[in-house]
XYZ file of C-alpha atoms in Angstrom:
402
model
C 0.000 0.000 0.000
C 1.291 3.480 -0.748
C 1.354 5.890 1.878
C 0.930 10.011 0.857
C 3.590 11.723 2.773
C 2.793 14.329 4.746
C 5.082 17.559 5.161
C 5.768 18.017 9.045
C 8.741 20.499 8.711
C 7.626 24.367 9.270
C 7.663 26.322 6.311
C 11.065 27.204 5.889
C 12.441 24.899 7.644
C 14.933 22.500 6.001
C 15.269 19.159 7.622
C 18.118 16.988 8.138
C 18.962 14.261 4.973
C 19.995 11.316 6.545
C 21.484 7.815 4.988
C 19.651 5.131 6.642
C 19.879 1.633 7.072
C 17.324 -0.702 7.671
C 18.390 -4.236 8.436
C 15.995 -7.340 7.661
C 16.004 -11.185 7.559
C 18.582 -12.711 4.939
C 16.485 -13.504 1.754
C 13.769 -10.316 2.484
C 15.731 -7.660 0.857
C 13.472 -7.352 -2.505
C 9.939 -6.944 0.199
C 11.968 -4.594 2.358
C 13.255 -2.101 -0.484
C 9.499 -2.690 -1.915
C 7.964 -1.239 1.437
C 10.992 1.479 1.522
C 9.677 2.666 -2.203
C 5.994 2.786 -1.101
C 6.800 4.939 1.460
C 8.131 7.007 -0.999
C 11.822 6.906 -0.261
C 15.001 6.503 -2.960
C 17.003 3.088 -1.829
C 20.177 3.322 -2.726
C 21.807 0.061 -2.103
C 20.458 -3.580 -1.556
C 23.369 -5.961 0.136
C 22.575 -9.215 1.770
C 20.441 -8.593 5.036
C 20.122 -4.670 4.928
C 18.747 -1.473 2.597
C 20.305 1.425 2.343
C 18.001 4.675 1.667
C 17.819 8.138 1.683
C 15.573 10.332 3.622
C 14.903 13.274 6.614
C 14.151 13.119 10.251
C 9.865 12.256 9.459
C 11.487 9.372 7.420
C 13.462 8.155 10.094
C 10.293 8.313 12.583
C 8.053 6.780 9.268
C 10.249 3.914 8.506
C 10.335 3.252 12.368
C 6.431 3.140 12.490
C 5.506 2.064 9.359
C 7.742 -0.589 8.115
C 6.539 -4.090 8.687
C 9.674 -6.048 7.380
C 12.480 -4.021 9.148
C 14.623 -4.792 12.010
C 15.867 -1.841 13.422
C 16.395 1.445 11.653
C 20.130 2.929 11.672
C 21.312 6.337 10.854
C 24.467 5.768 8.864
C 27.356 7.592 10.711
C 30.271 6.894 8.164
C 31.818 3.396 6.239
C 35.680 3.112 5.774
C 37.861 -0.010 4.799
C 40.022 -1.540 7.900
C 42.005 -4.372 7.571
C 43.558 -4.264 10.549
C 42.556 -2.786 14.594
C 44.605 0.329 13.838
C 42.549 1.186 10.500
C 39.593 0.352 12.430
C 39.867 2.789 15.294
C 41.340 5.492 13.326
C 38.338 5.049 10.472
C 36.001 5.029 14.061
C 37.720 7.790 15.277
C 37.319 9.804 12.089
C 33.421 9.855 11.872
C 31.832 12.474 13.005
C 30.158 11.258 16.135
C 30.035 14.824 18.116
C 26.986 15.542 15.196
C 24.630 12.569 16.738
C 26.550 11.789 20.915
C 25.869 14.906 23.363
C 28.890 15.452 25.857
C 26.035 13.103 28.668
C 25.189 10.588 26.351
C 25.505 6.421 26.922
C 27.277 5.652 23.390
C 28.192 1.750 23.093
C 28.702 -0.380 20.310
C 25.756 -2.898 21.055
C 26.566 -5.539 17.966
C 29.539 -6.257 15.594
C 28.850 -8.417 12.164
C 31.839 -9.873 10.613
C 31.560 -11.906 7.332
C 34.950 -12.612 5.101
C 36.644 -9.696 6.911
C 40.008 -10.262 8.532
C 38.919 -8.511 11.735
C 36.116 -11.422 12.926
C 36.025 -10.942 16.855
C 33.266 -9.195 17.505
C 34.343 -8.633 21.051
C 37.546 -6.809 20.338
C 35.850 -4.783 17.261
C 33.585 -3.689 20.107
C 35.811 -2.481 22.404
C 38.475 -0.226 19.888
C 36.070 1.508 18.257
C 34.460 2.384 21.571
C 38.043 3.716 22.770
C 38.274 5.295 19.156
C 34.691 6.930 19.714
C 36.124 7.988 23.163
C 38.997 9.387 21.658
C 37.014 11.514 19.290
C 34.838 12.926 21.464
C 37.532 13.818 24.136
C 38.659 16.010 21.824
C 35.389 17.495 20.323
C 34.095 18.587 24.027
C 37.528 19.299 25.615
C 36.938 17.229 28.738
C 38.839 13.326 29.273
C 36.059 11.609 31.056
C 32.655 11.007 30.258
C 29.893 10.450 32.796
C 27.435 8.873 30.288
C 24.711 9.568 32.372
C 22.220 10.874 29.607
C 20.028 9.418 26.808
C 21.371 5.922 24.977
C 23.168 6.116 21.708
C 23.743 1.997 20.460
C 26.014 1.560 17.177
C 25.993 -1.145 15.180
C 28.845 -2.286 12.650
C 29.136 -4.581 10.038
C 31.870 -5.538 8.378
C 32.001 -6.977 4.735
C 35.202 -7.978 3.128
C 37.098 -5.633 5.119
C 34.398 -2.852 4.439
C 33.244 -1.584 7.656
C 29.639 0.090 8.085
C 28.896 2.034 10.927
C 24.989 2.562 11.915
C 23.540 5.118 14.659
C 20.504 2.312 16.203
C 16.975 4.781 16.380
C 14.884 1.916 16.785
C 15.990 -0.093 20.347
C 14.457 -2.824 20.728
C 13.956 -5.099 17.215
C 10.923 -3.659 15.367
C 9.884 -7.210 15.333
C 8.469 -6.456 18.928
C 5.545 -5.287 18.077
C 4.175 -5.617 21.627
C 1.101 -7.551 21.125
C 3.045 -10.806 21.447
C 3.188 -11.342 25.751
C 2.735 -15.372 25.146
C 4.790 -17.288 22.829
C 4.489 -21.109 20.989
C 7.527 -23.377 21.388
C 9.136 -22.279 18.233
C 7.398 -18.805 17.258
C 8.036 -17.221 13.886
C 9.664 -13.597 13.899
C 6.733 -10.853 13.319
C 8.674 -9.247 10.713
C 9.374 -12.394 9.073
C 5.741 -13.471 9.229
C 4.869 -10.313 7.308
C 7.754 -10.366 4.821
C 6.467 -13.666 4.088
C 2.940 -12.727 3.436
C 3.978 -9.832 1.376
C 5.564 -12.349 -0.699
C 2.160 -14.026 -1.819
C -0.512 -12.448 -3.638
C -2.908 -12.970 -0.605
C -4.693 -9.226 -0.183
C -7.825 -8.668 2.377
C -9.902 -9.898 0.113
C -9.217 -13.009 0.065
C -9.436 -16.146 2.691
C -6.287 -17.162 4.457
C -6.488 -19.764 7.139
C -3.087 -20.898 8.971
C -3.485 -24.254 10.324
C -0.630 -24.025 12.671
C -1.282 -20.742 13.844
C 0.723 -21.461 17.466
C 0.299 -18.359 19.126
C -1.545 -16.383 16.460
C 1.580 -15.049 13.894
C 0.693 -15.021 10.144
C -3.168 -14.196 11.358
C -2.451 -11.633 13.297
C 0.714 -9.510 11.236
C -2.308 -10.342 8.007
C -5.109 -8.583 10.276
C -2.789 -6.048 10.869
C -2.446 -5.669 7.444
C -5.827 -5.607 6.241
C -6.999 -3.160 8.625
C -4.172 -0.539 7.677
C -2.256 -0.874 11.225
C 1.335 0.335 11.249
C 3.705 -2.201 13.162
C 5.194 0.468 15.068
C 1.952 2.925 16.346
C 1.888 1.565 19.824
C 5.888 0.908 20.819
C 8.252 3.243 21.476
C 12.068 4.095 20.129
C 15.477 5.135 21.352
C 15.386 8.090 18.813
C 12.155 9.345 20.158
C 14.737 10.750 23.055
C 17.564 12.163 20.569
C 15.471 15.393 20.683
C 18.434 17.217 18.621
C 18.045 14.664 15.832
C 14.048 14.556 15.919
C 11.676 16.813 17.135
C 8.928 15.574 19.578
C 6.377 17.438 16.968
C 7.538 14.674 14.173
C 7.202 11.099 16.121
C 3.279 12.761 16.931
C 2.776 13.476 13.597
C 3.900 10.175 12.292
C 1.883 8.300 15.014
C -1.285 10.440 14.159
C -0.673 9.546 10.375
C -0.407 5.489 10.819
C -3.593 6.088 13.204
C -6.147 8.028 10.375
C -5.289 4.496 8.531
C -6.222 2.256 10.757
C -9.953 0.936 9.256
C -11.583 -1.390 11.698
C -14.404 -1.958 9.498
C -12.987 -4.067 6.759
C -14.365 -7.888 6.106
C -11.774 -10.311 5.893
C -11.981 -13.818 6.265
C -8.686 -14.901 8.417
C -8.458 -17.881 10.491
C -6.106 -19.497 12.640
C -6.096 -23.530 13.542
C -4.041 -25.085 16.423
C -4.059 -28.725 18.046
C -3.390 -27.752 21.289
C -6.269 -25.524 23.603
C -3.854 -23.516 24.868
C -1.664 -22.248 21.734
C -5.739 -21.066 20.513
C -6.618 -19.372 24.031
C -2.786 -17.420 23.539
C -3.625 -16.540 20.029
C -6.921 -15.173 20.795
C -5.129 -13.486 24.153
C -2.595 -11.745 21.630
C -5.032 -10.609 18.372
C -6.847 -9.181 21.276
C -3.804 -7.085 22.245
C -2.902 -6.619 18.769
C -6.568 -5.178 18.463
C -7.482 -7.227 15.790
C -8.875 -10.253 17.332
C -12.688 -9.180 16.110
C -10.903 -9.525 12.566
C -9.667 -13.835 13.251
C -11.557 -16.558 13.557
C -9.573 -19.522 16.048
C -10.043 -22.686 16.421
C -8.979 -25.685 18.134
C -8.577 -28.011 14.806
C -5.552 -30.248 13.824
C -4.369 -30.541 10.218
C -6.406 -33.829 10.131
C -9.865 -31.762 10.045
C -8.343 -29.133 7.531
C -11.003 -27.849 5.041
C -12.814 -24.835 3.933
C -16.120 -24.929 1.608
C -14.654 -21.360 -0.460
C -12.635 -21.790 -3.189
C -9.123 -19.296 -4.022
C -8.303 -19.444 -0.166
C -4.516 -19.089 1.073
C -2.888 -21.720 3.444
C 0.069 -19.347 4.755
C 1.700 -21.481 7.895
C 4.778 -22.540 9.953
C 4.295 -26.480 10.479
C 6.634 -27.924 13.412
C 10.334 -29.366 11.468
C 11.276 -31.949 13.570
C 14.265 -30.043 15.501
C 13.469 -32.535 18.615
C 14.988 -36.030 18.054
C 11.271 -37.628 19.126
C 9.378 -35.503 16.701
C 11.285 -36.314 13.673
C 9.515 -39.880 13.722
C 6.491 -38.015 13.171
C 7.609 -35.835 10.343
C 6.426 -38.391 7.048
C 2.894 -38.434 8.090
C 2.444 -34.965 9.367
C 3.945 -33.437 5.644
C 1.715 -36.469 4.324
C -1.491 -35.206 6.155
C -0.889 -31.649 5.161
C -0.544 -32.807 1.416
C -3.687 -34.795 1.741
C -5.472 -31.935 3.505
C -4.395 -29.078 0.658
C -5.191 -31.459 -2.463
C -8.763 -31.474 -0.812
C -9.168 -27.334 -1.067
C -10.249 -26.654 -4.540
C -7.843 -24.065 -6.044
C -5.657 -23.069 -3.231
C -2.494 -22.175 -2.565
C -0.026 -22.976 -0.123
C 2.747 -21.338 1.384
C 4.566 -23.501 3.739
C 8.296 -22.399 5.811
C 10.366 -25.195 6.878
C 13.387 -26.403 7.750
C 12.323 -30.119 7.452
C 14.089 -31.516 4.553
C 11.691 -34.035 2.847
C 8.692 -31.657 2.576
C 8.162 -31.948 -0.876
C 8.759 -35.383 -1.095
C 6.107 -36.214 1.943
C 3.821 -33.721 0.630
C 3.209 -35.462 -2.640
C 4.299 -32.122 -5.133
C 7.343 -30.482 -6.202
C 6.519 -26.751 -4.976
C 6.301 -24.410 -7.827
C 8.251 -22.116 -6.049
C 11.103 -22.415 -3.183
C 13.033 -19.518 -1.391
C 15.983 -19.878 1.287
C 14.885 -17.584 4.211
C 17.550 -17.731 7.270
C 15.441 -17.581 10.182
C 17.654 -16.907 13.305
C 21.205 -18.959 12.184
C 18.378 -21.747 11.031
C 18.282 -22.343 7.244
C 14.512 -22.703 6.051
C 12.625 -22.708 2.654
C 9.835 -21.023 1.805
C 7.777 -23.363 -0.516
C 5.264 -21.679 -2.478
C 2.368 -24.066 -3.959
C 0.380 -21.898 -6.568
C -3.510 -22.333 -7.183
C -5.052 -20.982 -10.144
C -6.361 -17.299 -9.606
C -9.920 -16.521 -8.979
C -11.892 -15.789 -12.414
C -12.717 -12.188 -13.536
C -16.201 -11.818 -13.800
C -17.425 -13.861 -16.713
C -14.284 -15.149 -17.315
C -12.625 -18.713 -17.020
C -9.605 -20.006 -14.927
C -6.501 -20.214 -17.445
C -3.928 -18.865 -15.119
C -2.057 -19.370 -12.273
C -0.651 -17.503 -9.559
C-alpha cells in the first residue's frame, strides 16, 4: 500500500537528509526495499540482510512506524575499509560522532557483524572503536572523562570484506516487537518475518487465508494487521524518540497520528487461525486481542487432520513444526503427508509452507512451484510456495495461475 507523505517540517524549515539503514532477515531484501519505495523513499543500495536509503528526520520516525519487514532502523554515521585494529579505530575515530553523541550521552557499540573480513572478533571490534569513539569525542568537548549519564546512543557495525559500516541504532528494541506478542508457541516465527512472508504471496484482504498451525496467532495476526491498515510500530516506542536534537517531539506525533487516520476497523476479511493444542488457541486469541485485531480472526482448536474450507481461491500461509526434537522427527512423514492430503482437498488453493524439514516436498506429494531460502535466526529454512489458479474475472474462465 502506498502511503501520501505528509510535510511536518515548518515552512522554511529544512530538515536533516539522513542515509539510513534498515536491516531485515537474509532472503527479504526485494519486500523490504518494496515497502521502503511505497513509502516514498530513494534506496540506494540492496546488500545481503540490509537497505540502504535516503531520507529526513519524518522518514526516520516513518520507517520506524511504518515498516513491517524491518529490524531496526540505523542512521548511517560513516563506512571506511580496515584491515587491521589500527585502521579500524582510526576510520572510528574519524566519523563524526560529536553531530549525533551529546557530551552526557551512553554511546556503546551494542553488535559487531563480521563476514569474510580479517577482523572477525566481535568482542575486540567492540571495544576499539568504543576507545576510538572515546577518543574523538575527548577532543570534540575538551573534557577526558565522560559520565554517560544521559540518553542511549547503540552503534551497530558490520563488516564486509574488510568494508566496515557504521549505523547510529533509532529503533531499540527489534521492530519485530511489536508488543502484542506477551505469550509465545515453542518455536514462534519472527513478526517481521511473518509479514515479509505474506507480502511475498498475492494474498490481499480480500481473500481467505487460514493458517493451520497458527501457534500463538503469527501469520493471522501480522495479516489482520495488514488488512486493517495498522502500522507495526503505532503503539511501541524508540530510542530516537529521546535524541530530541536529531528529531523533534512534533515529528514522532505526527507520524503516530498519520499510521492512526489508517487504521480501518471496518474491513471484512476472512482470516483464520487452527491449532491442536487448547492452549496455543486461548494465547492466540489473548494476543489478536492485544494486537486489536482479534474481532478480525476466527480460532479454532482443529488439527491438520480436520483441515477444510467450503470457499474456493483461499490461502494456506503457515509454519508447520520441522522436527528439531529427536522424538518428533519420527512423526515428520505423516504430518507433511497429512498436510498434502489436507491441501489437495481445497479446490484451487495455494499454499505457502516455511520449513526447515528436509523431505517436505517429497512427503507432501508435489514439487513446490516455487522455493526460497529464508535464514530464520542462524536456522536455514525454505519457503515453498504451492500456486492455485487465480480466482476468475467476472465472466471469465480459470486459465492462469498464480
Amino acid at each position: 500500500m502506498k502511503h501520501e507523505r505528509r510535510p511536518v517540517a515548518a515552512m522554511g524549515e529544512v530538515m536533516r537528509t539522513f542515509e539510513l539503514i534498515a536491516p531485515c532477515h537474509f532472503g527479504m531484501e526485494a519486500v523490504l526495499k518494496r515497502e521502503i519505495t511505497d513509502l516514498g523513499y530513494d534506496v540506494t543500495e540492496v546488500a545481503d540482510g540490509r537497505v540502504t536509503f535516503f531520507g529526513d528526520e519524518e522518514a526516520l520516525c516513518r520507517t520506524n512506524v511504518f515498516l513491517r519487514t524491518a529490524e531496526r532502523i540505523l542512521i548511517k554515521v560513516g563506512s571506511f575499509p580496515a584491515g587491521t585494529f589500527e585502521e579500524l579505530f582510526q576510520g572510528t575515530k574519524s566519523l563524526p560522532w560529536e553531530e549525533y553523541i551529546p557530551v552526557d550521552g551512553r554511546f556503546w557499540v551494542a553488535k559487531a557483524a563480521s563476514v569474510k573480513s580479517k577482523l572477525f572478533s566481535p568482542s575486540d571490534i567492540q571495544s576499539i572503536m568504543k576507545k576510538a569513539m572515546v577518543e574523538r569525542l575527548k577532543d570534540k568537548y575538551g573534557i577526558s572523562w565522560f559520565k554517560e549519564d544521559g540518553e542511549s546512543y547503540p552503534v551497530r557495525a558490520f563488516l564486509m570484506k574488510d568494508q566496515v559500516t557504521v549505523g547510529l541504532d533509532t529503533t531499540g528494541e527489534s521492530l519485530h516487537k511489536r508488543g502484542y506478542r506477551k505469550l509465545t508457541a515453542k518455536a514462534p516465527i519472527a513478526e517481521n518475518l511473518a509479514a515479509a512472508l505474506i507480502l511475498l504471496t498475492p494474498w490481499n484482504k480480500d481473500r481467505i487465508l487460514v493458517d493451520p498451525f497458527c501457534g500463538s496467532g503469527t501469520f493471522p495476526i501480522e495479516a489482520a494487521m495488514m488488512a486493517a491498515g495498522i502500522a507495526p510500530g503505532t503503539d511501541r516506542s524508540f530510542t530516537a524518540q529521546r535524541w530530541e536534537h536529531i528529531v523533534g517531539r512534533k515529528t514522532w506525533y505526527d507520524t503516530v497520528d498519520e499510521a492512526r487516520e489508517q487504521v480501518d476497523f471496518s474491513v471484512d476479511t476472512d482470516i483464520q487461525g487452527y491449532d491442536i493444542d487448547d492452549a496455543m488457541v486461548s494465547i492466540a486469541r489473548e494476543n489478536a486481542k492485544l494486537a486489536g485485531v482479534d474481532k478480525l480472526i476466527h480460532f479454532q482448536r482443529r488439527g491438520i487432520d480436520q483441515l477444510s474450507h467450503p470457499k474456493k481461491y483461499g490461502f494456506l500461509i503457515t509454519n508447520p513444526p520441522y522436527g528439531e526434537r529427536l522424538q518428533e522427527k519420527k512423526e515428520m512423514p505423516a504430518l507433511y503427508r497429512t498436510i498434502g492430503e489436507r491441501y489437495r482437498a481445497l479446490d484451487s488453493w495455494s499454499m505457502y509452507l516455511i520449513t526447515a524439514y528436509e523431505n517436505a516436498e517429497q512427503d507432501i506429494g508435489r514439487k513446490a512451484d516455487k522455493n526460497r531460502k529464508i535464514y530464520n535466526g542462524m536456522m536455514k529454512t525454505y519457503y515453498y510456495q504451492f500456486l492455485g489458479p487465480k480466482p476468475p474475472r467476472a465472466g471469465k474462465a480459470v486459465v492462469r495461475h498464480e
